[in-house]
Coordinates of C-alpha atoms and ligand atoms in Angstrom, one line a residue:
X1 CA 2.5 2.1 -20.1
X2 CA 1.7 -0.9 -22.4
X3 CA 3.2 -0.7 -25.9
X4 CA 0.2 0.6 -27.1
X5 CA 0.9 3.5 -25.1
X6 CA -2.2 2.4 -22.6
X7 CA -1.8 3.1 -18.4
X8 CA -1.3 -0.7 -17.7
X9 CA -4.2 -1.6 -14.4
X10 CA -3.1 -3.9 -11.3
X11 CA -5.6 -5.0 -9.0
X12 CA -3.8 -5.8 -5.5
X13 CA -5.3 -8.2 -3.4
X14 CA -4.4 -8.0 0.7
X15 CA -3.2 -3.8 -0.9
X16 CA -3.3 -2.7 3.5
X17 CA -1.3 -5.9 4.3
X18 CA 2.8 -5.3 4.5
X19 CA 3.4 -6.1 0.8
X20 CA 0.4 -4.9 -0.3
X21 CA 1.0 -1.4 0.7
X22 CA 4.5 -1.2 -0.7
X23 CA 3.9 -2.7 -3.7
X24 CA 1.0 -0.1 -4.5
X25 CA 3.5 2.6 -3.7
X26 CA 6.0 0.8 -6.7
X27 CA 3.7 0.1 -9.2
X28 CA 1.9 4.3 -8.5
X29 CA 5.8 5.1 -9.1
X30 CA 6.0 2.7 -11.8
X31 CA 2.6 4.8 -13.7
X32 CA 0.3 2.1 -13.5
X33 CA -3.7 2.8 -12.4
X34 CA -3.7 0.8 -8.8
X35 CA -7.0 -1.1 -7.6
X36 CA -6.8 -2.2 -4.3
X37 CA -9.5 -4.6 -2.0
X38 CA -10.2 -3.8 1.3
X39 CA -11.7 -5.4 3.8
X40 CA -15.0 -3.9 5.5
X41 CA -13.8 -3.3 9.2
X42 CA -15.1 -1.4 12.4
X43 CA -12.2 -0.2 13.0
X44 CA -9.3 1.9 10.6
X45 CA -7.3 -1.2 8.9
X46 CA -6.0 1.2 5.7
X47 CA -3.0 2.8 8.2
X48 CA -0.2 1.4 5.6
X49 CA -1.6 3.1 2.4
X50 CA -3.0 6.7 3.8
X51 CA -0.1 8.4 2.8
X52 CA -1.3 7.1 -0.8
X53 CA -4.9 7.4 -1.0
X54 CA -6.5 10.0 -3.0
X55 CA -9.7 11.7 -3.2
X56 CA -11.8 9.7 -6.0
X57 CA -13.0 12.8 -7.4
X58 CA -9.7 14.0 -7.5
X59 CA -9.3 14.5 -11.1
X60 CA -6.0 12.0 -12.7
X61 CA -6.4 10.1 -9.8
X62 CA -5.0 6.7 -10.4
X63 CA -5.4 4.7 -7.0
X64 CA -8.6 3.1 -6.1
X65 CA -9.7 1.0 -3.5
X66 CA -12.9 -1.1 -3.7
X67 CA -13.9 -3.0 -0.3
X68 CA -14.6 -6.8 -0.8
X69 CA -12.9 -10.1 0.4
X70 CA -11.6 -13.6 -1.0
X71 CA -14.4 -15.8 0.8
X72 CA -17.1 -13.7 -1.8
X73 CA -16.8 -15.5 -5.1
X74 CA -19.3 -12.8 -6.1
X75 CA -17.2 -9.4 -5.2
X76 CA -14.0 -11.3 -6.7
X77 CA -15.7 -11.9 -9.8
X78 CA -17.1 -7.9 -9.8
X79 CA -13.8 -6.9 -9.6
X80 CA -12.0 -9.1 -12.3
X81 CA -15.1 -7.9 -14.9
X82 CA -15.1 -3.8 -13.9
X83 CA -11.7 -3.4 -13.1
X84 CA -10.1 -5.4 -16.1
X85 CA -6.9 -5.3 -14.6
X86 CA -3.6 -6.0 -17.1
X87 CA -2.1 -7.7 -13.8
X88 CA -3.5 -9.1 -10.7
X89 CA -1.3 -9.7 -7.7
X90 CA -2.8 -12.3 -5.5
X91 CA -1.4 -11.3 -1.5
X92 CA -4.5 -11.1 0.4
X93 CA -3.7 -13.8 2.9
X94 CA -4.7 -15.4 6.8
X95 CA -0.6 -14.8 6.5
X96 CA -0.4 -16.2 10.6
X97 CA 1.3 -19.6 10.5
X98 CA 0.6 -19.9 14.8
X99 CA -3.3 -17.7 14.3
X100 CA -3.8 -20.8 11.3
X101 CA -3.7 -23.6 13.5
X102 CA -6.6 -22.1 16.0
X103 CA -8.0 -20.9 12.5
X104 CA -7.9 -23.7 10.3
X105 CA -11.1 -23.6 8.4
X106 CA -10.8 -19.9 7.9
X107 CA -7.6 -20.1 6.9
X108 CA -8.3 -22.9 3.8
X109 CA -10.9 -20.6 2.9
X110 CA -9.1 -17.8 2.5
X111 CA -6.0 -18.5 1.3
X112 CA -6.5 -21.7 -0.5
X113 CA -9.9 -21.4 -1.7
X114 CA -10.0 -17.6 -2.3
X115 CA -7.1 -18.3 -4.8
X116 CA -9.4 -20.4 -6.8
X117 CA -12.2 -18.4 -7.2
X118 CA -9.7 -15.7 -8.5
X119 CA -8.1 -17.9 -10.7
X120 CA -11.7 -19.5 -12.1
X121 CA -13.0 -16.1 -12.6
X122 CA -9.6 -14.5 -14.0
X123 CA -10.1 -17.9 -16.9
X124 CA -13.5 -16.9 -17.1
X125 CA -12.7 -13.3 -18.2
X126 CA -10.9 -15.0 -21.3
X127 CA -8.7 -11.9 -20.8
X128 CA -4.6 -12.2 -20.7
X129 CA -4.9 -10.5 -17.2
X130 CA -1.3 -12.1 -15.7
X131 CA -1.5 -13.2 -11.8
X132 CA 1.0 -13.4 -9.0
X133 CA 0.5 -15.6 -6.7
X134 CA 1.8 -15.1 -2.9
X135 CA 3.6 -18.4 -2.0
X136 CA 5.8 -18.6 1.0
X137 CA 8.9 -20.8 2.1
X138 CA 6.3 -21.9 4.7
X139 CA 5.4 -24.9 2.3
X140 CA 8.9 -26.2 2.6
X141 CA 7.9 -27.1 6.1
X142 CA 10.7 -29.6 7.3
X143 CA 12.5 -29.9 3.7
X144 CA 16.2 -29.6 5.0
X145 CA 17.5 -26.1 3.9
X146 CA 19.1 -24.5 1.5
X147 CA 15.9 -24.7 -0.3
X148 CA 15.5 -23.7 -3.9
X149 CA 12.5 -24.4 -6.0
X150 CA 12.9 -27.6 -6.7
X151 CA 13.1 -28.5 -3.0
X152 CA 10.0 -31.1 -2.0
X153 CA 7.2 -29.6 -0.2
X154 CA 6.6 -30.7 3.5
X155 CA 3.7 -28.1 4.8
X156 CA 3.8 -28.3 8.7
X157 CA 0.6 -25.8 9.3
X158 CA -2.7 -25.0 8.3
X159 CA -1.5 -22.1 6.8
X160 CA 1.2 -23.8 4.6
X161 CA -1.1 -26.4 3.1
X162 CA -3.5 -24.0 2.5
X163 CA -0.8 -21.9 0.3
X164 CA 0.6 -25.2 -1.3
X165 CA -3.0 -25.6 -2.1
X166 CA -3.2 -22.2 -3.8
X167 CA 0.5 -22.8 -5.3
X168 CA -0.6 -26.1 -7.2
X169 CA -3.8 -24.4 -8.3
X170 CA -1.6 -21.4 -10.1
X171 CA 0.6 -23.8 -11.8
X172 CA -2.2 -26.4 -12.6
X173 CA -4.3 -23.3 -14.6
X174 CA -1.2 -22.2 -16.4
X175 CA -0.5 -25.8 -17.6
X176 CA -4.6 -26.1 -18.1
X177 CA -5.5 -23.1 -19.9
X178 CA -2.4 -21.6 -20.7
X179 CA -2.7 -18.6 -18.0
X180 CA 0.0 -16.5 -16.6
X181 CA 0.4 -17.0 -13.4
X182 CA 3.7 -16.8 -11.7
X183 CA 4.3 -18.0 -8.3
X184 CA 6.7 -16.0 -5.9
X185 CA 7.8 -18.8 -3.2
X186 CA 8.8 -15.6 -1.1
X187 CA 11.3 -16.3 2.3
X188 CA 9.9 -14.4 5.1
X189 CA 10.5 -10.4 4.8
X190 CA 10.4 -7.6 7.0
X191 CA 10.2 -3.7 7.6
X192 CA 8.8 -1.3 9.7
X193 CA 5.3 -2.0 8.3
X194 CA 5.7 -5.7 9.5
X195 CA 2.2 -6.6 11.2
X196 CA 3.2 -6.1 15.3
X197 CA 2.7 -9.8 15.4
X198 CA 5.1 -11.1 13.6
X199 CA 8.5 -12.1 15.7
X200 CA 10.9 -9.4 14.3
X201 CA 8.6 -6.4 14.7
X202 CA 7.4 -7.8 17.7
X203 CA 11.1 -7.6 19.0
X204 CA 12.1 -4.2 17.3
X205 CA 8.6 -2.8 19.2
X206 CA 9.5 -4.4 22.7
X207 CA 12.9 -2.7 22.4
X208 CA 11.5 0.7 22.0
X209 CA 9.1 0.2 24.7
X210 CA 11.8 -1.1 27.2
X211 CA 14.2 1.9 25.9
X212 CA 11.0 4.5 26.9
X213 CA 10.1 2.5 30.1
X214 CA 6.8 1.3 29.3
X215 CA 7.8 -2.3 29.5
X216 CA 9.8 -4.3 31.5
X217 CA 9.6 -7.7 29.7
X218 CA 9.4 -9.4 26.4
X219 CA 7.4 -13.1 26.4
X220 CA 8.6 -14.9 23.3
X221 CA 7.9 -19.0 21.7
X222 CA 10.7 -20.7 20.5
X223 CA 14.1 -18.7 20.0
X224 CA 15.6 -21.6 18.0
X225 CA 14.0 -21.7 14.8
X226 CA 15.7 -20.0 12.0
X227 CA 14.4 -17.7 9.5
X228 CA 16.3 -16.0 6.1
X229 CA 15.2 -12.3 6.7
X230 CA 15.0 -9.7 3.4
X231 CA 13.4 -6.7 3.5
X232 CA 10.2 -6.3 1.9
X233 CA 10.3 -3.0 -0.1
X234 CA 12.8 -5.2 -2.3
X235 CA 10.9 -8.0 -2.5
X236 CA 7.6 -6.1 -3.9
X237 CA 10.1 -5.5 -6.7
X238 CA 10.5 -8.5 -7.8
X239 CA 6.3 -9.8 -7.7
X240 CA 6.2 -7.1 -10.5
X241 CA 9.6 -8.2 -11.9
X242 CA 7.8 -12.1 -12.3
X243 CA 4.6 -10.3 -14.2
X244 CA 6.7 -8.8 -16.8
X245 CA 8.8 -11.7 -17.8
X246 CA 7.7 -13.3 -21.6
X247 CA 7.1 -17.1 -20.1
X248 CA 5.3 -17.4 -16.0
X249 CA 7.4 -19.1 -13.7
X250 CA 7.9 -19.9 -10.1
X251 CA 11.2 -18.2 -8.4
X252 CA 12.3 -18.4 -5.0
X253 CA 13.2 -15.5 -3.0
X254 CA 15.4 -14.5 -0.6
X255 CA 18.9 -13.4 0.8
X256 CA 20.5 -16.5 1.2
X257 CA 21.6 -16.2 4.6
X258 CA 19.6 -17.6 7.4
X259 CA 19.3 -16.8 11.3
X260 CA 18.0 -17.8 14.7
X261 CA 15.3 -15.7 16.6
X262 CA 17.8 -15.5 19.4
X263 CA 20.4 -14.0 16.9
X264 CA 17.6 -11.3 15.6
X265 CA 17.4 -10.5 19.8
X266 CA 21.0 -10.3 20.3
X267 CA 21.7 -8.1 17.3
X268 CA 18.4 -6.0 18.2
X269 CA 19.2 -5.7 21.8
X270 CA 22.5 -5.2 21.9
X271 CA 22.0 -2.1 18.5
X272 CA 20.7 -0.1 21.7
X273 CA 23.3 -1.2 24.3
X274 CA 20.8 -3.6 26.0
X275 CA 21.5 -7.4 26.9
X276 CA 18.0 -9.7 25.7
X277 CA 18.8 -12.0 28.7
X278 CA 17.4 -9.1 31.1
X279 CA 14.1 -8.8 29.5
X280 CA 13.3 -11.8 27.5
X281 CA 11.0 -14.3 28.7
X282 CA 9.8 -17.3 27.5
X283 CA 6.1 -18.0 27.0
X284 CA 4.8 -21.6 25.5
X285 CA 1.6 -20.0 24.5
X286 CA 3.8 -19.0 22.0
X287 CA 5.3 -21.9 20.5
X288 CA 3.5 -23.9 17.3
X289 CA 2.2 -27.5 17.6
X290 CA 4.4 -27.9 14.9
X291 CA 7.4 -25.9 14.1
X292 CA 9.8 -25.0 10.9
X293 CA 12.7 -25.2 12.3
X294 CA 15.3 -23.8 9.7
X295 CA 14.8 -21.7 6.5
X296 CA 17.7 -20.8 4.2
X297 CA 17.2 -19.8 0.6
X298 CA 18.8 -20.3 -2.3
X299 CA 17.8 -17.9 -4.8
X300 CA 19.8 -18.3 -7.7
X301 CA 17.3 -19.0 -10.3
X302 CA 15.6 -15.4 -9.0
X303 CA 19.3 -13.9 -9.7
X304 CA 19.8 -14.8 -12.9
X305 CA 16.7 -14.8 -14.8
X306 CA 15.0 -12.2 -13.1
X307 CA 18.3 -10.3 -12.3
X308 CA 17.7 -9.5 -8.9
X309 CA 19.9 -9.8 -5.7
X310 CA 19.0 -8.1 -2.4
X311 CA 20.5 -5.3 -0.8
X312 CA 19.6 -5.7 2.5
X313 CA 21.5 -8.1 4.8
X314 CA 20.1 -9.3 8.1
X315 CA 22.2 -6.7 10.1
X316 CA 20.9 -3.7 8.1
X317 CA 17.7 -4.8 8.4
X318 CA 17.4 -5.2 12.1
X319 CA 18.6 -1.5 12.4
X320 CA 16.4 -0.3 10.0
X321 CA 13.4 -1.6 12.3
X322 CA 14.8 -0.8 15.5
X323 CA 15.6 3.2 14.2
X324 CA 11.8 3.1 12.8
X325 CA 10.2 2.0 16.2
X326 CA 12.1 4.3 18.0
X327 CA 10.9 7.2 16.0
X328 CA 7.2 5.6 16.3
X329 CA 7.5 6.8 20.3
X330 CA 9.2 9.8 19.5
X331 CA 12.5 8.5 21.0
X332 CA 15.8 9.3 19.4
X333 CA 17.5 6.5 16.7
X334 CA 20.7 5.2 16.7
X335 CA 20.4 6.4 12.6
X336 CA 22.7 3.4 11.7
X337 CA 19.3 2.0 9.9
X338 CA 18.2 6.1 8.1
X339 CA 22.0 5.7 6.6
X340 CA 21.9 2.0 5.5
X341 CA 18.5 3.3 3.4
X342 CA 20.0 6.5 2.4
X343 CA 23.2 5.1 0.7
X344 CA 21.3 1.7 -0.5
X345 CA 18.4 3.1 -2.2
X346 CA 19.3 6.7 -3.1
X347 CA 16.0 6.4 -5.3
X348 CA 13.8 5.4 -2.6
X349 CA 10.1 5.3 -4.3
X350 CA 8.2 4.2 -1.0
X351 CA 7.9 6.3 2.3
X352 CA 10.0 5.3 5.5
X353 CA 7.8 4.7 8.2
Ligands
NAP1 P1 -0.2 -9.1 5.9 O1 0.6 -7.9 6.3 O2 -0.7 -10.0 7.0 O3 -1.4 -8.7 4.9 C1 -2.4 -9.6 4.6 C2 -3.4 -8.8 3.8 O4 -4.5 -9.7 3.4 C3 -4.1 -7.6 4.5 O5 -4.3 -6.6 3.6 C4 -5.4 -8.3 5.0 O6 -6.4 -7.3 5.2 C5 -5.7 -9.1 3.8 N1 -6.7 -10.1 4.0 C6 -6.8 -11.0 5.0 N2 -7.9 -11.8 4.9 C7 -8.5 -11.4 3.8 C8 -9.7 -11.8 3.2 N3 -10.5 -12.7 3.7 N4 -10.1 -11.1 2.0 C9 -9.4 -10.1 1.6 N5 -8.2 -9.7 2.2 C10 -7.8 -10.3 3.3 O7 0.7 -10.1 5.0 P2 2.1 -9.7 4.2 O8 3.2 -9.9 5.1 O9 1.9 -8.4 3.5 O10 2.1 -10.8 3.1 C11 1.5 -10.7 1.9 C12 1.2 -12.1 1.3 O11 2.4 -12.8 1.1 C13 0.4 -13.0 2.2 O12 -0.4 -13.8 1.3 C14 1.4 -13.8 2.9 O13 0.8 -15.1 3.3 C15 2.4 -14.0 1.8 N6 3.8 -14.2 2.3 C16 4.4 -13.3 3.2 C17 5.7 -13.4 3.6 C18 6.3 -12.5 4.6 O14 7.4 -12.8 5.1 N7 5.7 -11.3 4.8 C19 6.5 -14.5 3.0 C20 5.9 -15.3 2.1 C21 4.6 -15.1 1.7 P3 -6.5 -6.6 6.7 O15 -5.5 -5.5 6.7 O16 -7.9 -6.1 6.7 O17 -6.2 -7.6 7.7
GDD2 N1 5.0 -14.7 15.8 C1 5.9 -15.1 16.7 N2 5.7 -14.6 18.0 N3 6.9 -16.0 16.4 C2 7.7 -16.4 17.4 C3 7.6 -15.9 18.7 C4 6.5 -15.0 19.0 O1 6.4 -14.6 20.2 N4 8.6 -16.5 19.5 C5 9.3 -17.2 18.6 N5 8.8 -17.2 17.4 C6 9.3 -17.9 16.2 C7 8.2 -18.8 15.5 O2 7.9 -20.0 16.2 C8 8.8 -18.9 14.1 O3 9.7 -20.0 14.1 C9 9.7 -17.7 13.9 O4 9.7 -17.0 15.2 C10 9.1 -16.7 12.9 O5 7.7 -16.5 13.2 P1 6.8 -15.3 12.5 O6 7.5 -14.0 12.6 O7 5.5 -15.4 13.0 O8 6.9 -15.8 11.0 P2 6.7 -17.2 10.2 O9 8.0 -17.6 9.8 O10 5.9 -18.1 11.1 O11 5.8 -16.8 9.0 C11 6.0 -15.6 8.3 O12 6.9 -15.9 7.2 C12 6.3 -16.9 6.2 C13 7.4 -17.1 5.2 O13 8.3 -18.1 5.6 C14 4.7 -15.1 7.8 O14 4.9 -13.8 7.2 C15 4.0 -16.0 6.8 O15 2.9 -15.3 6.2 C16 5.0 -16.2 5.6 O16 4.5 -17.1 4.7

């Protein structure tokens, strides 16, 4: 509620993505009215958020979703003038650093551009509608790590210069016009709604599979790059946590710690008794034309003005994924993961799966 005792309104962008469909789930828990885009699609693409979605003529319904997408100036505009949201988070996203090199027009548009038509039509509202913007430790490219945000910015993919693009854009309208808009420089994040693409999910997924015998081998890029792994659930937290601070900033987050892809296999692997070196192969289809080789946050600034530190450390979090796709084929968890979540988060406001 605002402190005129009004239902605050977000408007998620990217709301069946990962974040997007966790974040919903905080700020429904939180009592806020939740607008969400979707994209048109032949296919179902709302999997993440059905357990949320509501009847519209469901009477106190507070959760709508409106279909529409970043590369239509038009809808975006539509949506800032109806919806007239108090916040808008920004996460609507080409997120594929590997899919952005074979997409790299697409990808600018998208994630770059798309970010400034919502900013130019969020100015144009001459409302005090606050945005986040989804920026990513992508843009630190070859910067040597720990990086923190005063780190330079070295972009090594389409996607990352698009998202520096977008970044710049945030903080050159808040110095401009004196806008809100907060930029979370987020270090990758994972769960169990992870898109099946992505290298940790599409490890925790292979294990299950070998486990149930429907696969026999695992083909993987480069094992050597490392990565700071959180876990995403707490990092929606802290999008919402940047919106409702009195001045906008830009705060890095993550854990702190950092980790090869080989270490996420042996740690995965060896959770269910298995050895990666039987099953994992490697695949150069897989590899980038350019690679970041080593991420490692440091996110004190996040910890002391925002007051946040994460809960989840790398080894929780790769049995938390590797209990959840078990479950997903109806195979039996270790249940190391269920009790890390259990005694963590008590208070749990999002649904495991
Ligand atoms: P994700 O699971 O890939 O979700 C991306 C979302 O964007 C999906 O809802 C997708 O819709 C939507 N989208 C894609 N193209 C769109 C378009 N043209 N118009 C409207 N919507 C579009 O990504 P995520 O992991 O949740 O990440 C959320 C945001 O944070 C992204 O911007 C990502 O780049 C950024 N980020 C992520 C991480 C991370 O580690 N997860 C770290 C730093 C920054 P469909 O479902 O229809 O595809
Ligand atoms: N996806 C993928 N698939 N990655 C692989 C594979 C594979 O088969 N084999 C090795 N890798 C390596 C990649 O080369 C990369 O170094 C690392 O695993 C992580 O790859 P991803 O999981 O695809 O994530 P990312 O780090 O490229 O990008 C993610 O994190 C960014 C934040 O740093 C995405 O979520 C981005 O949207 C996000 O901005």
């Amino acid at each position: 509620m605002s402190k005129e005792g009004k239902r605050r309104v977000a408007l998620i962008t990217g709301i069946t993505g990962q974040d997007g469909s966790y974040l919903a789930e905080y700020l429904l828990s939180l009592g806020y009215d939740v607008h969400g885009i979707i994209r048109k699609s032949s296919s179902f693409n709302t999997s993440r958020i059905d357990h949320i979605y509501v009847d519209p003529h469901t009477e106190g319904n507070t959760f709508f979703l409106h279909f529409g997408d970043l590369s239509d100036g038009e809808l975006v505009s539509k949506f800032i003038y109806s919806v007239k949201p108090d916040e808008v988070y920004n996460l609507a996203a080409q997120s594929h650093v590997r899919v952005s090199f074979d997409m790299p027009e697409y990808t600018g548009n998208v994630n770059a551009l798309g970010t400034a038509r919502l900013l130019e039509r969020i100015r144009g509202s001459e409302s005090n509608t606050r945005l986040y913007q989804a920026s990513t430790s992508e843009m630190f490219g070859n910067s040597p790590p720990p990086q923190d945000e005063n780190t330079p910015f070295r972009p090594r993919s389409p996607y990352a210069i698009a998202k520096l693009y977008a970044h710049l854009m945030s903080i050159n309208y808040r110095e401009s016009y004196n806008m809100f808009c907060a930029n979370g420089i987020l270090f990758n994040h994972e769960s169990p709604r992870r898109g099946e693409t992505f290298v940790t999910r599409k490890i925790t997924m292979a294990i299950a599979r070998i486990v149930a015998k429907r696969d026999k081998t695992l083909f993987l890029g480069n094992l050597d790059a490392q990565r700071d792994w959180g876990f995403a659930p707490e990092y929606v937290e802290c999008m919402h946590k940047m919106l409702n601070v009195d001045k906008p900033d830009d705060f890095v987050i993550g854990t702190g710690e950092t980790h090869s892809v080989r270490e996420f296999l042996e740690h995965a692997f060896s959770y269910m008794g298995l050895d990666y070196t039987d099953f994992v192969k490697i695949d150069k289809r897989y590899f980038r034309p350019s690679e970041v080789e080593s991420l490692k946050s440091n996110p004190s600034k996040a910890n002391k003005k925002l007051g946040w530190k994460p809960k989840i450390n790398f080894d929780d979090l790769v049995k938390i994924m590797v209990d959840s796709d078990m479950r997903k084929l109806d195979l039996t968890p270790i249940g190391e993961g269920d009790e890390i979540l259990k005694r963590k988060f008590p208070e749990k406001w999002w649904r495991t799966d």
